[in-house]
Amino acid sequence: MKVKVLSRNPDDYVRETKLDIQRVPRNYDPTLHPFEVSREYTRALNATKLERLFAKPFVTSLDGHRDGVNCMAKHTKTLSTLLSGSCDGEVKVWNLTKRECVRTLQAHEGFVRGMVVRFCGSSFFTIFWDLVLWLLWPAQHDPGQGGITGPLESVFTGLDHHQKDAVFATCGQQVDIWDEQRTSPIRSFTWGVDSFSAVRFNPVETELLASCASDRSVVLYDMRESTPLKKVIMTMRSNTLCWNPMEAYYFTCCNEDYNLYTYDMRFLDKPITVHMDHVSAALDVDYSPTGKEFVSASFDKTIRIFAKDGGHSREVYHTKRMQHVICIKWSLDNKYILSGSDEMNIRLWKANAAEKLGVMSPREREAANYNQTLKEKFQHHPQVRRVARHRHLPKSLYHQTKELRVMKEARRRKEMNVRKHSKPESVPLLTEKEKHVVTVVK
Amino acid sequence: MASTGDQAAKAAHVEKKKTPAARYWKDPQEVARKDGNNVGKTGQQQAQKANKRRLVEDSEDEEQVLSGKSDPFPGPAPIPEDRLQKFKRKDKTKTSRSQHYKLKDIITRSEETSEMAQKQAARLDLVLPEDAGFLEGDEDEDTCTISQEDIADSVDITSATKHFSLKLSQFGPYRVDYSNTGRQLLLGGRRGHVACIDWQTKHLMCEINVMESVNDVKWLHSEAMYAVAQKKCLYIYDSKGIELHCIRKFNDVLRMQFLPFHFLLVTASATSFLQYLDVSVGKEVSATCTKTGRLDVMCQNPHNAIVHLGHSNGTVTLWSPNQKEALAKMLCHQGAVRSVAVDKTGMYMVTSGMDKKMKVYDIRSFKPLKSYFLPAGASCLSLSQRGLLSAATGDIVQVYRDVWSTPVTKPYMAHRVQKAVWGMHFCPFEDVLGVGHGDGFTSLLVPGAGEPNFDGLGANPYRSAKQRQEWEVKALLEKIQPDLITLDPTELGRVDHATFEMKHQDRVQALGFDPLAKQKFVPRYKKKGRSSAGNHEKRKRKVAHEDLREDIQKTAEANVTTERERKEKKEVLLSGKRSALDRFKK
């Protein structure tokens, strides 16, 4: 007779001393873990609920400006530094970790129209009505004594600096390319428009730039050529635009018609994605450094975060006191969002509303990652989606959204009726992407 | 060295023969490069800078080549196919051309991850510390003739202590239940004796007499609480024997089952009620009247938490808390069903009946697999974690092996207890079968019954109090809602394909009209003299009868229904008045 009976030595399964951690032998046999789908589903639902519970995105508000914040600039070298310019010509330098204003400069009277930090981080540029100021970093002396490349004859509305060279671009009546050492532009672009509202250099193909014009067009330029490359004319005017920092052939422009449009620079005939959700004009947009998401500021007093290819926003931020959001920045560590609004405040938000700030222990991080995966896995289940999508909106915003939906539906119905009662194929069936583009000019 | 130098010289002048690759996955270029590497070592420096860099990279491989040996086991170690099969969750998803590229990408990624997980789990399975028990007889010695004493003598001292008997003739017969971890034993005597024992240390945790007849006992989710079905209602005690709850709503309970992942206590009563009690919140989830008489036979399917009930008319019915009707009814026996058991993979069900038969069913397809004849019929059935089946016929306990795969003629083991068996339970994670009978309790050694390797985060027999508390919190957090109980527990993870009707409805809603609706006949405008007003009218008249027919059909149907209703009303009125002659009606 041969016999063996299960007999375990407890020493193999119990810790030796109290100072040890407990022994946890694992056996991943599926029959020992029944109901794995239902259990994972329950975990995912719990994780989603907890996420909504911990979603407290507002970090802090930086106050001190005496007029609406009109523009902001991220420092290219230090994460904790932010520059902001207000409508009364005041420029403030903020330390974000201390949440305080480090320096205030009364640069000029009138709006600070635009602001950009030079790629080296040693100086920054601001523009006023007809003036470009070049301020050295740290701006110890009076701004009037800094490097000034103006006054110039035209009006400026936007500004951007080249990524590598000592060249910057301004826009106003035309788009000008300036050398830092010269007092007259090295190149000027015009294409039959009276004014431009924004200009941005491409972060990868550094000689390329794009601008938004008031004739509802977005124009692309090559700095090395004397004429603009091409432009797309849309049904309404774009306010600003931002290049995707990772896939730099995409750019997103925020439009007066409440939408944002992501274009592929090579194929302008229709946008890649139309991002809808705002209920008023979108005023500013900024990409996250990973290029996967972007944030937009709107006249409807909200900030929305969109996935780069998502038609609708994943997140909406608002507070009772925040008025029209004029400018928005996504911090370079991909963790925070900064918004400057009409009511003189700069607000710091978390990019991921439910994220825990501060140091996480390895176990904590592991659990967070596991929960994230579960949430993604079960995101399409109706219960999970319902919880994950739930947002509290101000009443007015909620009603406006509803109203817009009704309007859109009515328009669609009318178009359908027109199509039904007209000659076949005389009313073309346009997709949402095709609707907003008037023409592309080369 | 000289010979290699010669080789190098040759290699420099004569073009080298291309050697075929030893293995198909070995790149012939790589082999050539390695050879070149060898040459370079011997002194000929003619490679370019880029090649040099590669040489440095390959310097580790170079030694093998120098010694003339190559790795006899290239690549990762193979994994046995059966292990991989054990951890297989699903077949590969078929990708079609019409799929969106993003979806394709997501599918391939997730498939890769799951495949890797499967492989890793299979690898880990090879290094699990414990092996299952076994019992093999000598030549022409049946294992069923080996007595418990012989086994106890030939195994180690700790295992030998697992065979013992408790002589409790006063309050018997006994029902038995082991806790999830297999450490605690609960005994419930018919005449009111309830005892919890840490049976391995033989430490008596509590012992009470409830002064009432006890029908069944069951541990709840941990060893801190247990439920006792007493004569009138259901009681819950803690491990010290203190009465925690008396649930009057659950009366005349005969049998109980506990669903550990749902925290549901399922009771079957003499009044044919099947009730579900959520023990985490203390609420009744559902109560169903099964309308099948006294419910004395019950078991759960551990794979999908469906409750199986056996009835006196020979049927076995399957129940979930979400449906008032049985999910399935199977006619299993010609007489009454005496006992039912389901294995832990949820594939097989074993039933025994008054017709002295024991049958094995595949409960995924509801088909009979095997039928055995037991001379006395089995009163109790129990399945172990590794698929051993114990059947009690009178006072004899027999253990069978592989009842579903091969036709069994002889039992694997057999043992006679003092009096008729009343309750039987295999101990999880141990080679032990607990038998409650009229004369007390006997613990039998059944080698090969228990799962040798437990999971530390699930039911851990060696867990500390702290670990148990942590486990309890986790388990409560991921309590599965009772409405997720279905016949197929993986259904939740599948894609819910919309039916044609649902899709059609969506389409109608989106378009605002029904694209598939039949259009009304509109006579076409034809030229060449056929479209005179008279012709037009004529053609209209041709199809006019279709509309008419529809109308007539509708009115006729309406007439029939009104007539029927009138008749029914009349009957009801008539039945109200009973005439004196009605009593002779039949």
PDB file of N, CA and C in Angstrom, chain A residues 26 56 66 74 205 345 353 425:
ATOM      1  N   ARG A  26       0.298  31.980  -3.175  1.00  0.00           N
ATOM      2  CA  ARG A  26      -0.746  32.214  -4.178  1.00  0.00           C
ATOM      3  C   ARG A  26      -0.954  30.976  -5.034  1.00  0.00           C
ATOM      4  N   LYS A  56     -11.812  66.065  -6.498  1.00  0.00           N
ATOM      5  CA  LYS A  56     -11.782  67.437  -5.989  1.00  0.00           C
ATOM      6  C   LYS A  56     -10.679  68.153  -6.758  1.00  0.00           C
ATOM      7  N   ARG A  66      -5.252  93.224 -10.481  1.00  0.00           N
ATOM      8  CA  ARG A  66      -6.296  94.216 -10.245  1.00  0.00           C
ATOM      9  C   ARG A  66      -7.176  94.407 -11.461  1.00  0.00           C
ATOM     10  N   LYS A  74       3.893  79.780 -19.416  1.00  0.00           N
ATOM     11  CA  LYS A  74       4.598  78.798 -18.590  1.00  0.00           C
ATOM     12  C   LYS A  74       6.088  79.070 -18.716  1.00  0.00           C
ATOM     13  N   GLU A 205       8.409  70.807 -36.158  1.00  0.00           N
ATOM     14  CA  GLU A 205       8.886  71.431 -37.389  1.00  0.00           C
ATOM     15  C   GLU A 205       8.966  72.916 -37.089  1.00  0.00           C
ATOM     16  N   ASN A 345      -8.560  86.377 -11.134  1.00  0.00           N
ATOM     17  CA  ASN A 345      -7.919  85.272 -10.434  1.00  0.00           C
ATOM     18  C   ASN A 345      -7.277  84.298 -11.405  1.00  0.00           C
ATOM     19  N   ALA A 353      -8.824  64.820 -11.858  1.00  0.00           N
ATOM     20  CA  ALA A 353      -9.556  65.332 -10.705  1.00  0.00           C
ATOM     21  C   ALA A 353      -9.430  64.463  -9.464  1.00  0.00           C
ATOM     22  N   GLU A 425     -30.488  63.678 -53.858  1.00  0.00           N
ATOM     23  CA  GLU A 425     -29.085  64.082 -53.982  1.00  0.00           C
ATOM     24  C   GLU A 425     -28.895  65.562 -54.254  1.00  0.00           C
TER      25      GLU A 425
END
